[in-house]
Amino acid sequence: MSYKKSKLFLLLIPILVLFITAACAIPWFTAPIEVKITSEPPVVSTQDPSPFQNIGCTWQTNDFAMCDQDSIPKKMGCDTLSKPSDYLSLLSPERMFVLCGYYPHMAEESQDPEPKGLWDSGCSLQVKQRLFSYLNGDYLLIRDQEDLKYNFAPITTAEQALGFAIATSGFSARFDLENLDGYRILADQLQETNVQVVSDGFEIILYRYQACGCGPHTTYMQKVKVTNSGDFQVLKSIPAFENPDEDSLCVD
């Protein structure tokens, strides 16, 4: 009798192993994706504008300045300065940032045959957006994604990844999607900005507004990826919503 029990036990062992292996493969046993920033906006540091106020640029509003020919930003490659997203400070909280607008059509022909920029913000006229930064008496110009990667990688936190994604793309963080009354909703499901940890970096939900041309002016939901080494990729872009009041608006 004991021999039969032993034989039965030995037959059950491979069955149990097979069950455990299969169970580990189903979603119930899969570790959940770690969400580091949810729909609650992260706390950002207050940016001090004073490093950019007396360096030869004329601030026409609190958010926009034109730079004179002999100004520090102009000599470094900025025709205009403008206020960035508050979340850009997450890239490096100890630094001060402004956007640097470079207008290739205003440059001498010998300058920048292939002008560099992080992203384009112009419509009929090309405008290259760069970053202009200040820390401890020194100014730094970030012309393109390679400059950004060189100066700020590796990307190690969700907050830094959010700042990096905004800096490299010009996309916007949105934590206010409950305020879309009257808007034309195009997506089956809208997600507010969030950051998820993946094996080699972070996946982030941001938004891109299509400003140029005639309406409707669509806002797109962008799923992007920032790797720990500082590479950036748009994974998915879907139409999200439109403001009907802008249907007849044309921007060139």
PDB file of N, CA and C in Angstrom, residues 37-118:
ATOM      1  N   ILE A  37       3.852  58.916 -10.910  1.00  0.00           N
ATOM      2  CA  ILE A  37       3.116  60.181 -10.874  1.00  0.00           C
ATOM      3  C   ILE A  37       1.730  59.891 -11.418  1.00  0.00           C
ATOM      4  N   THR A  38       0.712  60.138 -10.612  1.00  0.00           N
ATOM      5  CA  THR A  38      -0.654  59.883 -11.033  1.00  0.00           C
ATOM      6  C   THR A  38      -1.290  61.198 -11.463  1.00  0.00           C
ATOM      7  N   SER A  39      -2.614  61.277 -11.402  1.00  0.00           N
ATOM      8  CA  SER A  39      -3.302  62.468 -11.884  1.00  0.00           C
ATOM      9  C   SER A  39      -3.154  63.667 -10.959  1.00  0.00           C
ATOM     10  N   GLU A  40      -2.458  63.511  -9.842  1.00  0.00           N
ATOM     11  CA  GLU A  40      -2.166  64.651  -8.982  1.00  0.00           C
ATOM     12  C   GLU A  40      -0.902  65.337  -9.487  1.00  0.00           C
ATOM     13  N   PRO A  41      -0.959  66.639  -9.806  1.00  0.00           N
ATOM     14  CA  PRO A  41       0.237  67.312 -10.335  1.00  0.00           C
ATOM     15  C   PRO A  41       1.373  67.313  -9.325  1.00  0.00           C
ATOM     16  N   PRO A  42       2.606  67.067  -9.774  1.00  0.00           N
ATOM     17  CA  PRO A  42       3.747  67.074  -8.856  1.00  0.00           C
ATOM     18  C   PRO A  42       4.061  68.487  -8.382  1.00  0.00           C
ATOM     19  N   VAL A  43       4.662  68.591  -7.219  1.00  0.00           N
ATOM     20  CA  VAL A  43       5.067  69.888  -6.676  1.00  0.00           C
ATOM     21  C   VAL A  43       6.296  70.370  -7.441  1.00  0.00           C
ATOM     22  N   VAL A  44       6.261  71.619  -7.881  1.00  0.00           N
ATOM     23  CA  VAL A  44       7.386  72.186  -8.627  1.00  0.00           C
ATOM     24  C   VAL A  44       7.965  73.361  -7.853  1.00  0.00           C
ATOM     25  N   SER A  45       9.255  73.602  -8.050  1.00  0.00           N
ATOM     26  CA  SER A  45       9.912  74.721  -7.386  1.00  0.00           C
ATOM     27  C   SER A  45       9.587  76.022  -8.107  1.00  0.00           C
ATOM     28  N   THR A  46       9.556  77.113  -7.367  1.00  0.00           N
ATOM     29  CA  THR A  46       9.294  78.429  -7.947  1.00  0.00           C
ATOM     30  C   THR A  46      10.525  78.907  -8.703  1.00  0.00           C
ATOM     31  N   GLN A  47      10.331  79.277  -9.959  1.00  0.00           N
ATOM     32  CA  GLN A  47      11.438  79.743 -10.786  1.00  0.00           C
ATOM     33  C   GLN A  47      11.681  81.237 -10.556  1.00  0.00           C
ATOM     34  N   ASP A  48      12.936  81.589 -10.326  1.00  0.00           N
ATOM     35  CA  ASP A  48      13.337  82.980 -10.126  1.00  0.00           C
ATOM     36  C   ASP A  48      13.680  83.590 -11.481  1.00  0.00           C
ATOM     37  N   PRO A  49      12.907  84.583 -11.964  1.00  0.00           N
ATOM     38  CA  PRO A  49      13.166  85.142 -13.297  1.00  0.00           C
ATOM     39  C   PRO A  49      14.322  86.135 -13.350  1.00  0.00           C
ATOM     40  N   SER A  50      14.848  86.548 -12.203  1.00  0.00           N
ATOM     41  CA  SER A  50      15.841  87.631 -12.185  1.00  0.00           C
ATOM     42  C   SER A  50      17.097  87.347 -13.011  1.00  0.00           C
ATOM     43  N   PRO A  51      17.604  86.088 -13.113  1.00  0.00           N
ATOM     44  CA  PRO A  51      18.798  85.879 -13.938  1.00  0.00           C
ATOM     45  C   PRO A  51      18.601  86.207 -15.415  1.00  0.00           C
ATOM     46  N   PHE A  52      17.350  86.352 -15.855  1.00  0.00           N
ATOM     47  CA  PHE A  52      17.076  86.603 -17.268  1.00  0.00           C
ATOM     48  C   PHE A  52      16.540  88.018 -17.525  1.00  0.00           C
ATOM     49  N   GLN A  53      16.547  88.864 -16.505  1.00  0.00           N
ATOM     50  CA  GLN A  53      15.891  90.164 -16.632  1.00  0.00           C
ATOM     51  C   GLN A  53      16.827  91.314 -16.998  1.00  0.00           C
ATOM     52  N   ASN A  54      18.088  91.199 -16.739  1.00  0.00           N
ATOM     53  CA  ASN A  54      19.007  92.310 -17.007  1.00  0.00           C
ATOM     54  C   ASN A  54      20.203  91.840 -17.823  1.00  0.00           C
ATOM     55  N   ILE A  55      19.918  91.118 -18.887  1.00  0.00           N
ATOM     56  CA  ILE A  55      20.992  90.585 -19.726  1.00  0.00           C
ATOM     57  C   ILE A  55      20.814  90.998 -21.184  1.00  0.00           C
ATOM     58  N   GLY A  56      20.119  92.136 -21.401  1.00  0.00           N
ATOM     59  CA  GLY A  56      20.013  92.696 -22.740  1.00  0.00           C
ATOM     60  C   GLY A  56      18.756  92.344 -23.498  1.00  0.00           C
ATOM     61  N   CYS A  57      17.809  91.672 -22.866  1.00  0.00           N
ATOM     62  CA  CYS A  57      16.539  91.331 -23.514  1.00  0.00           C
ATOM     63  C   CYS A  57      15.424  92.188 -22.924  1.00  0.00           C
ATOM     64  N   THR A  58      14.529  92.660 -23.772  1.00  0.00           N
ATOM     65  CA  THR A  58      13.423  93.512 -23.345  1.00  0.00           C
ATOM     66  C   THR A  58      12.172  92.663 -23.140  1.00  0.00           C
ATOM     67  N   TRP A  59      11.717  92.613 -21.886  1.00  0.00           N
ATOM     68  CA  TRP A  59      10.530  91.827 -21.570  1.00  0.00           C
ATOM     69  C   TRP A  59       9.291  92.653 -21.904  1.00  0.00           C
ATOM     70  N   GLN A  60       8.611  92.273 -22.977  1.00  0.00           N
ATOM     71  CA  GLN A  60       7.421  92.995 -23.423  1.00  0.00           C
ATOM     72  C   GLN A  60       6.197  92.621 -22.596  1.00  0.00           C
ATOM     73  N   THR A  61       6.194  91.414 -22.065  1.00  0.00           N
ATOM     74  CA  THR A  61       5.191  90.970 -21.092  1.00  0.00           C
ATOM     75  C   THR A  61       5.941  90.175 -20.030  1.00  0.00           C
ATOM     76  N   ASN A  62       5.221  89.660 -19.048  1.00  0.00           N
ATOM     77  CA  ASN A  62       5.873  88.826 -18.035  1.00  0.00           C
ATOM     78  C   ASN A  62       6.357  87.495 -18.604  1.00  0.00           C
ATOM     79  N   ASP A  63       5.877  87.159 -19.803  1.00  0.00           N
ATOM     80  CA  ASP A  63       6.165  85.839 -20.365  1.00  0.00           C
ATOM     81  C   ASP A  63       7.022  85.858 -21.625  1.00  0.00           C
ATOM     82  N   PHE A  64       7.335  87.047 -22.176  1.00  0.00           N
ATOM     83  CA  PHE A  64       8.001  87.088 -23.486  1.00  0.00           C
ATOM     84  C   PHE A  64       8.956  88.266 -23.578  1.00  0.00           C
ATOM     85  N   ALA A  65      10.168  87.997 -24.119  1.00  0.00           N
ATOM     86  CA  ALA A  65      11.190  89.038 -24.271  1.00  0.00           C
ATOM     87  C   ALA A  65      11.835  88.945 -25.646  1.00  0.00           C
ATOM     88  N   MET A  66      12.185  90.125 -26.209  1.00  0.00           N
ATOM     89  CA  MET A  66      12.983  90.214 -27.428  1.00  0.00           C
ATOM     90  C   MET A  66      14.414  90.538 -27.029  1.00  0.00           C
ATOM     91  N   CYS A  67      15.383  89.863 -27.640  1.00  0.00           N
ATOM     92  CA  CYS A  67      16.784  90.020 -27.251  1.00  0.00           C
ATOM     93  C   CYS A  67      17.536  90.904 -28.238  1.00  0.00           C
ATOM     94  N   ASP A  68      18.250  91.902 -27.703  1.00  0.00           N
ATOM     95  CA  ASP A  68      19.036  92.820 -28.521  1.00  0.00           C
ATOM     96  C   ASP A  68      20.243  92.109 -29.116  1.00  0.00           C
ATOM     97  N   GLN A  69      20.803  92.738 -30.148  1.00  0.00           N
ATOM     98  CA  GLN A  69      21.911  92.140 -30.874  1.00  0.00           C
ATOM     99  C   GLN A  69      23.115  91.848 -29.984  1.00  0.00           C
ATOM    100  N   ASP A  70      23.371  92.730 -29.016  1.00  0.00           N
ATOM    101  CA  ASP A  70      24.547  92.576 -28.157  1.00  0.00           C
ATOM    102  C   ASP A  70      24.244  91.857 -26.840  1.00  0.00           C
ATOM    103  N   SER A  71      23.068  91.318 -26.703  1.00  0.00           N
ATOM    104  CA  SER A  71      22.694  90.662 -25.447  1.00  0.00           C
ATOM    105  C   SER A  71      23.373  89.296 -25.321  1.00  0.00           C
ATOM    106  N   ILE A  72      23.476  88.833 -24.086  1.00  0.00           N
ATOM    107  CA  ILE A  72      24.074  87.513 -23.841  1.00  0.00           C
ATOM    108  C   ILE A  72      23.291  86.405 -24.547  1.00  0.00           C
ATOM    109  N   PRO A  73      21.957  86.357 -24.413  1.00  0.00           N
ATOM    110  CA  PRO A  73      21.221  85.281 -25.088  1.00  0.00           C
ATOM    111  C   PRO A  73      21.369  85.324 -26.612  1.00  0.00           C
ATOM    112  N   LYS A  74      21.350  86.541 -27.192  1.00  0.00           N
ATOM    113  CA  LYS A  74      21.467  86.658 -28.650  1.00  0.00           C
ATOM    114  C   LYS A  74      22.804  86.101 -29.130  1.00  0.00           C
ATOM    115  N   LYS A  75      23.866  86.429 -28.417  1.00  0.00           N
ATOM    116  CA  LYS A  75      25.190  85.940 -28.800  1.00  0.00           C
ATOM    117  C   LYS A  75      25.292  84.422 -28.663  1.00  0.00           C
ATOM    118  N   MET A  76      24.500  83.857 -27.772  1.00  0.00           N
ATOM    119  CA  MET A  76      24.541  82.407 -27.569  1.00  0.00           C
ATOM    120  C   MET A  76      23.582  81.654 -28.493  1.00  0.00           C
ATOM    121  N   GLY A  77      22.634  82.390 -29.118  1.00  0.00           N
ATOM    122  CA  GLY A  77      21.739  81.726 -30.061  1.00  0.00           C
ATOM    123  C   GLY A  77      20.266  81.842 -29.763  1.00  0.00           C
ATOM    124  N   CYS A  78      19.852  82.917 -29.063  1.00  0.00           N
ATOM    125  CA  CYS A  78      18.439  83.128 -28.739  1.00  0.00           C
ATOM    126  C   CYS A  78      17.983  84.478 -29.278  1.00  0.00           C
ATOM    127  N   ASP A  79      16.932  84.490 -30.079  1.00  0.00           N
ATOM    128  CA  ASP A  79      16.325  85.744 -30.529  1.00  0.00           C
ATOM    129  C   ASP A  79      15.258  86.221 -29.554  1.00  0.00           C
ATOM    130  N   THR A  80      14.594  85.286 -28.903  1.00  0.00           N
ATOM    131  CA  THR A  80      13.564  85.619 -27.914  1.00  0.00           C
ATOM    132  C   THR A  80      13.715  84.705 -26.702  1.00  0.00           C
ATOM    133  N   LEU A  81      13.159  85.161 -25.586  1.00  0.00           N
ATOM    134  CA  LEU A  81      13.036  84.337 -24.386  1.00  0.00           C
ATOM    135  C   LEU A  81      11.568  84.288 -24.002  1.00  0.00           C
ATOM    136  N   SER A  82      11.113  83.170 -23.494  1.00  0.00           N
ATOM    137  CA  SER A  82       9.722  83.072 -23.049  1.00  0.00           C
ATOM    138  C   SER A  82       9.624  82.112 -21.875  1.00  0.00           C
ATOM    139  N   LYS A  83       8.555  82.290 -21.120  1.00  0.00           N
ATOM    140  CA  LYS A  83       8.348  81.474 -19.923  1.00  0.00           C
ATOM    141  C   LYS A  83       8.014  80.038 -20.317  1.00  0.00           C
ATOM    142  N   PRO A  84       8.671  79.052 -19.698  1.00  0.00           N
ATOM    143  CA  PRO A  84       8.380  77.649 -20.011  1.00  0.00           C
ATOM    144  C   PRO A  84       7.276  77.087 -19.120  1.00  0.00           C
ATOM    145  N   SER A  85       6.939  75.842 -19.353  1.00  0.00           N
ATOM    146  CA  SER A  85       6.050  75.112 -18.445  1.00  0.00           C
ATOM    147  C   SER A  85       6.665  75.052 -17.057  1.00  0.00           C
ATOM    148  N   ASP A  86       5.831  75.196 -16.034  1.00  0.00           N
ATOM    149  CA  ASP A  86       6.328  75.088 -14.659  1.00  0.00           C
ATOM    150  C   ASP A  86       6.972  73.724 -14.404  1.00  0.00           C
ATOM    151  N   TYR A  87       6.488  72.692 -15.094  1.00  0.00           N
ATOM    152  CA  TYR A  87       6.985  71.339 -14.855  1.00  0.00           C
ATOM    153  C   TYR A  87       8.366  71.106 -15.455  1.00  0.00           C
ATOM    154  N   LEU A  88       8.836  72.033 -16.273  1.00  0.00           N
ATOM    155  CA  LEU A  88      10.182  71.915 -16.822  1.00  0.00           C
ATOM    156  C   LEU A  88      11.236  71.952 -15.722  1.00  0.00           C
ATOM    157  N   SER A  89      10.927  72.628 -14.615  1.00  0.00           N
ATOM    158  CA  SER A  89      11.889  72.726 -13.516  1.00  0.00           C
ATOM    159  C   SER A  89      12.188  71.365 -12.889  1.00  0.00           C
ATOM    160  N   LEU A  90      11.312  70.371 -13.111  1.00  0.00           N
ATOM    161  CA  LEU A  90      11.559  69.031 -12.576  1.00  0.00           C
ATOM    162  C   LEU A  90      12.787  68.387 -13.206  1.00  0.00           C
ATOM    163  N   LEU A  91      13.192  68.890 -14.361  1.00  0.00           N
ATOM    164  CA  LEU A  91      14.383  68.364 -15.027  1.00  0.00           C
ATOM    165  C   LEU A  91      15.627  68.540 -14.169  1.00  0.00           C
ATOM    166  N   SER A  92      15.723  69.701 -13.513  1.00  0.00           N
ATOM    167  CA  SER A  92      16.870  70.000 -12.646  1.00  0.00           C
ATOM    168  C   SER A  92      16.445  71.133 -11.724  1.00  0.00           C
ATOM    169  N   PRO A  93      15.886  70.811 -10.545  1.00  0.00           N
ATOM    170  CA  PRO A  93      15.278  71.828  -9.677  1.00  0.00           C
ATOM    171  C   PRO A  93      16.214  72.955  -9.265  1.00  0.00           C
ATOM    172  N   GLU A  94      17.513  72.731  -9.260  1.00  0.00           N
ATOM    173  CA  GLU A  94      18.444  73.784  -8.842  1.00  0.00           C
ATOM    174  C   GLU A  94      18.700  74.801  -9.953  1.00  0.00           C
ATOM    175  N   ARG A  95      18.299  74.506 -11.174  1.00  0.00           N
ATOM    176  CA  ARG A  95      18.516  75.410 -12.304  1.00  0.00           C
ATOM    177  C   ARG A  95      17.290  76.283 -12.568  1.00  0.00           C
ATOM    178  N   MET A  96      17.537  77.429 -13.216  1.00  0.00           N
ATOM    179  CA  MET A  96      16.474  78.282 -13.728  1.00  0.00           C
ATOM    180  C   MET A  96      16.407  78.087 -15.247  1.00  0.00           C
ATOM    181  N   PHE A  97      15.198  78.033 -15.795  1.00  0.00           N
ATOM    182  CA  PHE A  97      15.027  77.788 -17.229  1.00  0.00           C
ATOM    183  C   PHE A  97      14.113  78.835 -17.860  1.00  0.00           C
ATOM    184  N   VAL A  98      14.417  79.194 -19.106  1.00  0.00           N
ATOM    185  CA  VAL A  98      13.467  79.872 -19.986  1.00  0.00           C
ATOM    186  C   VAL A  98      13.570  79.210 -21.355  1.00  0.00           C
ATOM    187  N   LEU A  99      12.532  79.382 -22.159  1.00  0.00           N
ATOM    188  CA  LEU A  99      12.601  78.922 -23.536  1.00  0.00           C
ATOM    189  C   LEU A  99      13.367  79.939 -24.363  1.00  0.00           C
ATOM    190  N   CYS A 100      14.137  79.448 -25.299  1.00  0.00           N
ATOM    191  CA  CYS A 100      14.950  80.274 -26.194  1.00  0.00           C
ATOM    192  C   CYS A 100      14.442  80.067 -27.610  1.00  0.00           C
ATOM    193  N   GLY A 101      13.871  81.111 -28.199  1.00  0.00           N
ATOM    194  CA  GLY A 101      13.389  81.022 -29.567  1.00  0.00           C
ATOM    195  C   GLY A 101      14.455  81.476 -30.552  1.00  0.00           C
ATOM    196  N   TYR A 102      14.782  80.610 -31.501  1.00  0.00           N
ATOM    197  CA  TYR A 102      15.775  80.947 -32.529  1.00  0.00           C
ATOM    198  C   TYR A 102      15.065  81.003 -33.876  1.00  0.00           C
ATOM    199  N   TYR A 103      15.214  82.147 -34.591  1.00  0.00           N
ATOM    200  CA  TYR A 103      14.526  82.390 -35.858  1.00  0.00           C
ATOM    201  C   TYR A 103      15.544  82.287 -36.996  1.00  0.00           C
ATOM    202  N   PRO A 104      15.634  81.165 -37.686  1.00  0.00           N
ATOM    203  CA  PRO A 104      16.653  80.990 -38.731  1.00  0.00           C
ATOM    204  C   PRO A 104      16.585  82.038 -39.831  1.00  0.00           C
ATOM    205  N   HIS A 105      15.394  82.523 -40.169  1.00  0.00           N
ATOM    206  CA  HIS A 105      15.272  83.497 -41.254  1.00  0.00           C
ATOM    207  C   HIS A 105      15.865  84.852 -40.887  1.00  0.00           C
ATOM    208  N   MET A 106      16.138  85.090 -39.593  1.00  0.00           N
ATOM    209  CA  MET A 106      16.747  86.339 -39.155  1.00  0.00           C
ATOM    210  C   MET A 106      18.266  86.242 -39.075  1.00  0.00           C
ATOM    211  N   ALA A 107      18.808  85.051 -39.248  1.00  0.00           N
ATOM    212  CA  ALA A 107      20.247  84.850 -39.105  1.00  0.00           C
ATOM    213  C   ALA A 107      20.964  85.128 -40.416  1.00  0.00           C
ATOM    214  N   GLU A 108      22.260  85.431 -40.321  1.00  0.00           N
ATOM    215  CA  GLU A 108      23.076  85.585 -41.509  1.00  0.00           C
ATOM    216  C   GLU A 108      23.203  84.236 -42.207  1.00  0.00           C
ATOM    217  N   GLU A 109      23.379  84.280 -43.533  1.00  0.00           N
ATOM    218  CA  GLU A 109      23.411  83.044 -44.310  1.00  0.00           C
ATOM    219  C   GLU A 109      24.533  82.113 -43.870  1.00  0.00           C
ATOM    220  N   SER A 110      25.627  82.687 -43.346  1.00  0.00           N
ATOM    221  CA  SER A 110      26.770  81.873 -42.945  1.00  0.00           C
ATOM    222  C   SER A 110      26.514  81.112 -41.645  1.00  0.00           C
ATOM    223  N   GLN A 111      25.447  81.504 -40.926  1.00  0.00           N
ATOM    224  CA  GLN A 111      25.164  80.878 -39.643  1.00  0.00           C
ATOM    225  C   GLN A 111      24.203  79.697 -39.802  1.00  0.00           C
ATOM    226  N   ASP A 112      24.484  78.647 -39.093  1.00  0.00           N
ATOM    227  CA  ASP A 112      23.570  77.511 -38.949  1.00  0.00           C
ATOM    228  C   ASP A 112      22.900  77.081 -40.258  1.00  0.00           C
ATOM    229  N   PRO A 113      23.648  76.497 -41.194  1.00  0.00           N
ATOM    230  CA  PRO A 113      23.007  75.987 -42.417  1.00  0.00           C
ATOM    231  C   PRO A 113      21.928  74.946 -42.109  1.00  0.00           C
ATOM    232  N   GLU A 114      22.093  74.236 -41.002  1.00  0.00           N
ATOM    233  CA  GLU A 114      21.066  73.309 -40.522  1.00  0.00           C
ATOM    234  C   GLU A 114      20.751  73.675 -39.074  1.00  0.00           C
ATOM    235  N   PRO A 115      19.864  74.645 -38.869  1.00  0.00           N
ATOM    236  CA  PRO A 115      19.605  75.154 -37.513  1.00  0.00           C
ATOM    237  C   PRO A 115      19.098  74.065 -36.580  1.00  0.00           C
ATOM    238  N   LYS A 116      19.585  74.111 -35.348  1.00  0.00           N
ATOM    239  CA  LYS A 116      19.225  73.106 -34.354  1.00  0.00           C
ATOM    240  C   LYS A 116      18.132  73.620 -33.429  1.00  0.00           C
ATOM    241  N   GLY A 117      17.312  72.711 -32.961  1.00  0.00           N
ATOM    242  CA  GLY A 117      16.278  73.046 -31.994  1.00  0.00           C
ATOM    243  C   GLY A 117      15.741  71.778 -31.360  1.00  0.00           C
ATOM    244  N   LEU A 118      15.140  71.934 -30.194  1.00  0.00           N
ATOM    245  CA  LEU A 118      14.489  70.793 -29.547  1.00  0.00           C
ATOM    246  C   LEU A 118      13.178  70.455 -30.242  1.00  0.00           C
TER     247      LEU A 118
END
